[in-house]
Amino acid sequence: MATLRVLDILLETTADGPGFRTSFYLAGCKHNCPGCHNPQSHDPNGGTEYDIDDLVHIALDDEFANVTLSGGDPLFQIDGVIELCQKIKELSDNTIWVYTGYVYESILKDPKLSQLLPYIDVLVDGPYIDSLRTEELP
């Protein structure tokens, strides 16, 4: 069974997609986007290691919360992310959003990364671009 290195888990958040969500922030990223708002997430050995089944249980514990994977970049732990998303989809109708620094076209061309696409509902793709950042409301 695969594991994932998790930096943080937010329950019932509304910040990472529509409605209530369980958000998993995963360790590891090599994109080095200028102005990255989460550089502490780049270390692939950061956070805590979780078994996939434990994360599935956390994700499905709130039947009304959908799921978001962010980071770092979840695609840097692609084997575990595929397994997690596949199990969530097998057991629920929850939507899954994934935030990644990769662009969709490069994911499609990659035999490993593209295996994730059937198990997610929304892909928020592309590098972080600081000049496109929107200000948060007070």
PDB file of C-alpha atoms in Angstrom:
ATOM      1  CA  MET A   1       0.000   0.000   0.000  1.00  0.00           C
ATOM      2  CA  ALA A   2       1.244   3.447  -0.901  1.00  0.00           C
ATOM      3  CA  THR A   3       1.651   6.295   1.519  1.00  0.00           C
ATOM      4  CA  LEU A   4       1.588  10.059   1.129  1.00  0.00           C
ATOM      5  CA  ARG A   5       3.583  12.757   2.893  1.00  0.00           C
ATOM      6  CA  VAL A   6       1.039  15.277   4.167  1.00  0.00           C
ATOM      7  CA  LEU A   7       1.865  18.760   5.408  1.00  0.00           C
ATOM      8  CA  ASP A   8      -1.621  19.632   6.623  1.00  0.00           C
ATOM      9  CA  ILE A   9      -5.236  18.514   6.495  1.00  0.00           C
ATOM     10  CA  LEU A  10      -8.012  21.084   6.657  1.00  0.00           C
ATOM     11  CA  LEU A  11     -11.491  19.825   7.435  1.00  0.00           C
ATOM     12  CA  GLU A  12     -14.621  21.671   6.309  1.00  0.00           C
ATOM     13  CA  THR A  13     -12.665  24.410   4.543  1.00  0.00           C
ATOM     14  CA  THR A  14     -14.285  26.583   1.899  1.00  0.00           C
ATOM     15  CA  ALA A  15     -11.013  28.026   0.566  1.00  0.00           C
ATOM     16  CA  ASP A  16      -9.957  25.331  -1.930  1.00  0.00           C
ATOM     17  CA  GLY A  17     -13.003  24.946  -4.148  1.00  0.00           C
ATOM     18  CA  PRO A  18     -16.767  25.297  -3.879  1.00  0.00           C
ATOM     19  CA  GLY A  19     -18.663  24.155  -0.807  1.00  0.00           C
ATOM     20  CA  PHE A  20     -17.192  22.391   2.182  1.00  0.00           C
ATOM     21  CA  ARG A  21     -14.035  20.462   1.393  1.00  0.00           C
ATOM     22  CA  THR A  22     -11.442  18.292   3.056  1.00  0.00           C
ATOM     23  CA  SER A  23      -8.125  19.653   1.794  1.00  0.00           C
ATOM     24  CA  PHE A  24      -4.911  17.683   1.847  1.00  0.00           C
ATOM     25  CA  TYR A  25      -1.706  19.702   1.461  1.00  0.00           C
ATOM     26  CA  LEU A  26       0.968  17.333   0.194  1.00  0.00           C
ATOM     27  CA  ALA A  27       4.743  17.654   0.488  1.00  0.00           C
ATOM     28  CA  GLY A  28       7.067  18.096  -2.463  1.00  0.00           C
ATOM     29  CA  CYS A  29       7.442  20.524  -5.337  1.00  0.00           C
ATOM     30  CA  LYS A  30      10.248  21.393  -7.742  1.00  0.00           C
ATOM     31  CA  HIS A  31       8.506  24.019  -9.870  1.00  0.00           C
ATOM     32  CA  ASN A  32      10.162  26.909  -7.955  1.00  0.00           C
ATOM     33  CA  CYS A  33       7.528  29.392  -9.075  1.00  0.00           C
ATOM     34  CA  PRO A  34       8.670  32.977  -8.385  1.00  0.00           C
ATOM     35  CA  GLY A  35       6.679  34.381  -5.477  1.00  0.00           C
ATOM     36  CA  CYS A  36       5.428  30.962  -4.327  1.00  0.00           C
ATOM     37  CA  HIS A  37       3.172  31.474  -1.312  1.00  0.00           C
ATOM     38  CA  ASN A  38       4.029  28.075   0.187  1.00  0.00           C
ATOM     39  CA  PRO A  39       7.799  27.464  -0.232  1.00  0.00           C
ATOM     40  CA  GLN A  40       7.913  25.376   2.959  1.00  0.00           C
ATOM     41  CA  SER A  41       5.946  22.739   1.032  1.00  0.00           C
ATOM     42  CA  HIS A  42       8.773  22.047  -1.431  1.00  0.00           C
ATOM     43  CA  ASP A  43      10.615  19.500   0.739  1.00  0.00           C
ATOM     44  CA  PRO A  44       9.435  16.022  -0.357  1.00  0.00           C
ATOM     45  CA  ASN A  45      10.326  14.696   3.105  1.00  0.00           C
ATOM     46  CA  GLY A  46       8.287  17.302   4.947  1.00  0.00           C
ATOM     47  CA  GLY A  47       5.112  16.675   6.866  1.00  0.00           C
ATOM     48  CA  THR A  48       3.868  13.348   8.149  1.00  0.00           C
ATOM     49  CA  GLU A  49       3.544  10.034   6.328  1.00  0.00           C
ATOM     50  CA  TYR A  50      -0.017   8.664   6.129  1.00  0.00           C
ATOM     51  CA  ASP A  51      -1.350   5.372   4.821  1.00  0.00           C
ATOM     52  CA  ILE A  52      -3.721   5.873   1.899  1.00  0.00           C
ATOM     53  CA  ASP A  53      -6.564   4.055   3.709  1.00  0.00           C
ATOM     54  CA  ASP A  54      -6.281   6.481   6.639  1.00  0.00           C
ATOM     55  CA  LEU A  55      -6.548   9.427   4.239  1.00  0.00           C
ATOM     56  CA  VAL A  56      -9.560   7.859   2.513  1.00  0.00           C
ATOM     57  CA  HIS A  57     -11.235   7.507   5.916  1.00  0.00           C
ATOM     58  CA  ILE A  58     -10.500  11.168   6.714  1.00  0.00           C
ATOM     59  CA  ALA A  59     -11.810  12.256   3.302  1.00  0.00           C
ATOM     60  CA  LEU A  60     -15.044  10.299   3.651  1.00  0.00           C
ATOM     61  CA  ASP A  61     -15.646  10.992   7.340  1.00  0.00           C
ATOM     62  CA  ASP A  62     -17.736  14.043   6.439  1.00  0.00           C
ATOM     63  CA  GLU A  63     -20.202  12.807   3.834  1.00  0.00           C
ATOM     64  CA  PHE A  64     -20.932  16.374   2.712  1.00  0.00           C
ATOM     65  CA  ALA A  65     -17.323  17.492   2.190  1.00  0.00           C
ATOM     66  CA  ASN A  66     -15.652  17.152  -1.165  1.00  0.00           C
ATOM     67  CA  VAL A  67     -11.885  16.750  -1.539  1.00  0.00           C
ATOM     68  CA  THR A  68      -9.042  19.017  -2.640  1.00  0.00           C
ATOM     69  CA  LEU A  69      -5.397  18.018  -3.108  1.00  0.00           C
ATOM     70  CA  SER A  70      -2.859  20.820  -3.044  1.00  0.00           C
ATOM     71  CA  GLY A  71       0.600  21.321  -1.716  1.00  0.00           C
ATOM     72  CA  GLY A  72       3.431  21.558  -2.730  1.00  0.00           C
ATOM     73  CA  ASP A  73       2.350  19.754  -5.816  1.00  0.00           C
ATOM     74  CA  PRO A  74       0.342  16.542  -5.428  1.00  0.00           C
ATOM     75  CA  LEU A  75       1.692  15.188  -8.705  1.00  0.00           C
ATOM     76  CA  PHE A  76       5.137  14.818  -7.110  1.00  0.00           C
ATOM     77  CA  GLN A  77       3.591  11.888  -5.185  1.00  0.00           C
ATOM     78  CA  ILE A  78       1.651  10.582  -8.157  1.00  0.00           C
ATOM     79  CA  ASP A  79       1.435   6.882  -7.204  1.00  0.00           C
ATOM     80  CA  GLY A  80      -0.168   7.599  -3.848  1.00  0.00           C
ATOM     81  CA  VAL A  81      -2.371  10.352  -5.263  1.00  0.00           C
ATOM     82  CA  ILE A  82      -3.753   8.029  -7.948  1.00  0.00           C
ATOM     83  CA  GLU A  83      -4.505   5.373  -5.336  1.00  0.00           C
ATOM     84  CA  LEU A  84      -6.138   7.900  -2.991  1.00  0.00           C
ATOM     85  CA  CYS A  85      -8.344   9.407  -5.698  1.00  0.00           C
ATOM     86  CA  GLN A  86      -9.309   6.019  -7.103  1.00  0.00           C
ATOM     87  CA  LYS A  87     -10.419   4.760  -3.684  1.00  0.00           C
ATOM     88  CA  ILE A  88     -12.365   7.942  -2.910  1.00  0.00           C
ATOM     89  CA  LYS A  89     -14.195   7.658  -6.247  1.00  0.00           C
ATOM     90  CA  GLU A  90     -14.957   3.968  -5.679  1.00  0.00           C
ATOM     91  CA  LEU A  91     -16.527   4.734  -2.303  1.00  0.00           C
ATOM     92  CA  SER A  92     -18.268   8.074  -2.836  1.00  0.00           C
ATOM     93  CA  ASP A  93     -19.657  10.677  -5.190  1.00  0.00           C
ATOM     94  CA  ASN A  94     -17.356  13.342  -3.756  1.00  0.00           C
ATOM     95  CA  THR A  95     -15.760  15.703  -6.219  1.00  0.00           C
ATOM     96  CA  ILE A  96     -11.975  15.844  -6.250  1.00  0.00           C
ATOM     97  CA  TRP A  97     -10.039  18.973  -7.165  1.00  0.00           C
ATOM     98  CA  VAL A  98      -6.278  18.872  -7.747  1.00  0.00           C
ATOM     99  CA  TYR A  99      -4.018  21.942  -7.812  1.00  0.00           C
ATOM    100  CA  THR A 100      -0.750  21.437  -9.706  1.00  0.00           C
ATOM    101  CA  GLY A 101       2.053  23.475 -11.230  1.00  0.00           C
ATOM    102  CA  TYR A 102       2.037  21.230 -14.290  1.00  0.00           C
ATOM    103  CA  VAL A 103      -0.042  22.273 -17.281  1.00  0.00           C
ATOM    104  CA  TYR A 104      -2.775  19.998 -18.590  1.00  0.00           C
ATOM    105  CA  GLU A 105      -1.029  19.367 -21.912  1.00  0.00           C
ATOM    106  CA  SER A 106       2.130  18.046 -20.232  1.00  0.00           C
ATOM    107  CA  ILE A 107       0.044  15.841 -17.923  1.00  0.00           C
ATOM    108  CA  LEU A 108      -1.728  14.349 -20.950  1.00  0.00           C
ATOM    109  CA  LYS A 109       1.631  13.520 -22.563  1.00  0.00           C
ATOM    110  CA  ASP A 110       3.020  11.833 -19.455  1.00  0.00           C
ATOM    111  CA  PRO A 111       2.035   8.139 -19.222  1.00  0.00           C
ATOM    112  CA  LYS A 112       2.138   8.171 -15.399  1.00  0.00           C
ATOM    113  CA  LEU A 113       0.642  11.568 -14.602  1.00  0.00           C
ATOM    114  CA  SER A 114      -2.229  11.118 -17.055  1.00  0.00           C
ATOM    115  CA  GLN A 115      -3.437   8.048 -15.116  1.00  0.00           C
ATOM    116  CA  LEU A 116      -4.829  10.441 -12.489  1.00  0.00           C
ATOM    117  CA  LEU A 117      -7.230  12.261 -14.807  1.00  0.00           C
ATOM    118  CA  PRO A 118     -10.109   9.722 -14.775  1.00  0.00           C
ATOM    119  CA  TYR A 119     -10.318   9.993 -10.971  1.00  0.00           C
ATOM    120  CA  ILE A 120     -10.549  13.767 -10.592  1.00  0.00           C
ATOM    121  CA  ASP A 121     -13.242  16.277 -11.413  1.00  0.00           C
ATOM    122  CA  VAL A 122     -11.306  19.543 -11.635  1.00  0.00           C
ATOM    123  CA  LEU A 123      -7.652  20.187 -12.431  1.00  0.00           C
ATOM    124  CA  VAL A 124      -6.365  23.631 -11.513  1.00  0.00           C
ATOM    125  CA  ASP A 125      -3.172  23.639 -13.551  1.00  0.00           C
ATOM    126  CA  GLY A 126      -0.149  25.763 -14.282  1.00  0.00           C
ATOM    127  CA  PRO A 127       2.583  27.467 -12.335  1.00  0.00           C
ATOM    128  CA  TYR A 128       1.871  30.059  -9.701  1.00  0.00           C
ATOM    129  CA  ILE A 129       2.113  33.511 -11.293  1.00  0.00           C
ATOM    130  CA  ASP A 130       2.380  36.201  -8.642  1.00  0.00           C
ATOM    131  CA  SER A 131       1.215  39.005 -10.979  1.00  0.00           C
ATOM    132  CA  LEU A 132      -2.122  37.198 -11.434  1.00  0.00           C
ATOM    133  CA  ARG A 133      -2.776  36.907  -7.707  1.00  0.00           C
ATOM    134  CA  THR A 134      -6.020  38.432  -6.555  1.00  0.00           C
ATOM    135  CA  GLU A 135      -6.310  40.285  -3.277  1.00  0.00           C
ATOM    136  CA  GLU A 136      -8.204  38.559  -0.501  1.00  0.00           C
ATOM    137  CA  LEU A 137     -11.373  40.213   0.713  1.00  0.00           C
ATOM    138  CA  PRO A 138     -11.236  41.744   4.203  1.00  0.00           C
TER     139      PRO A 138
END
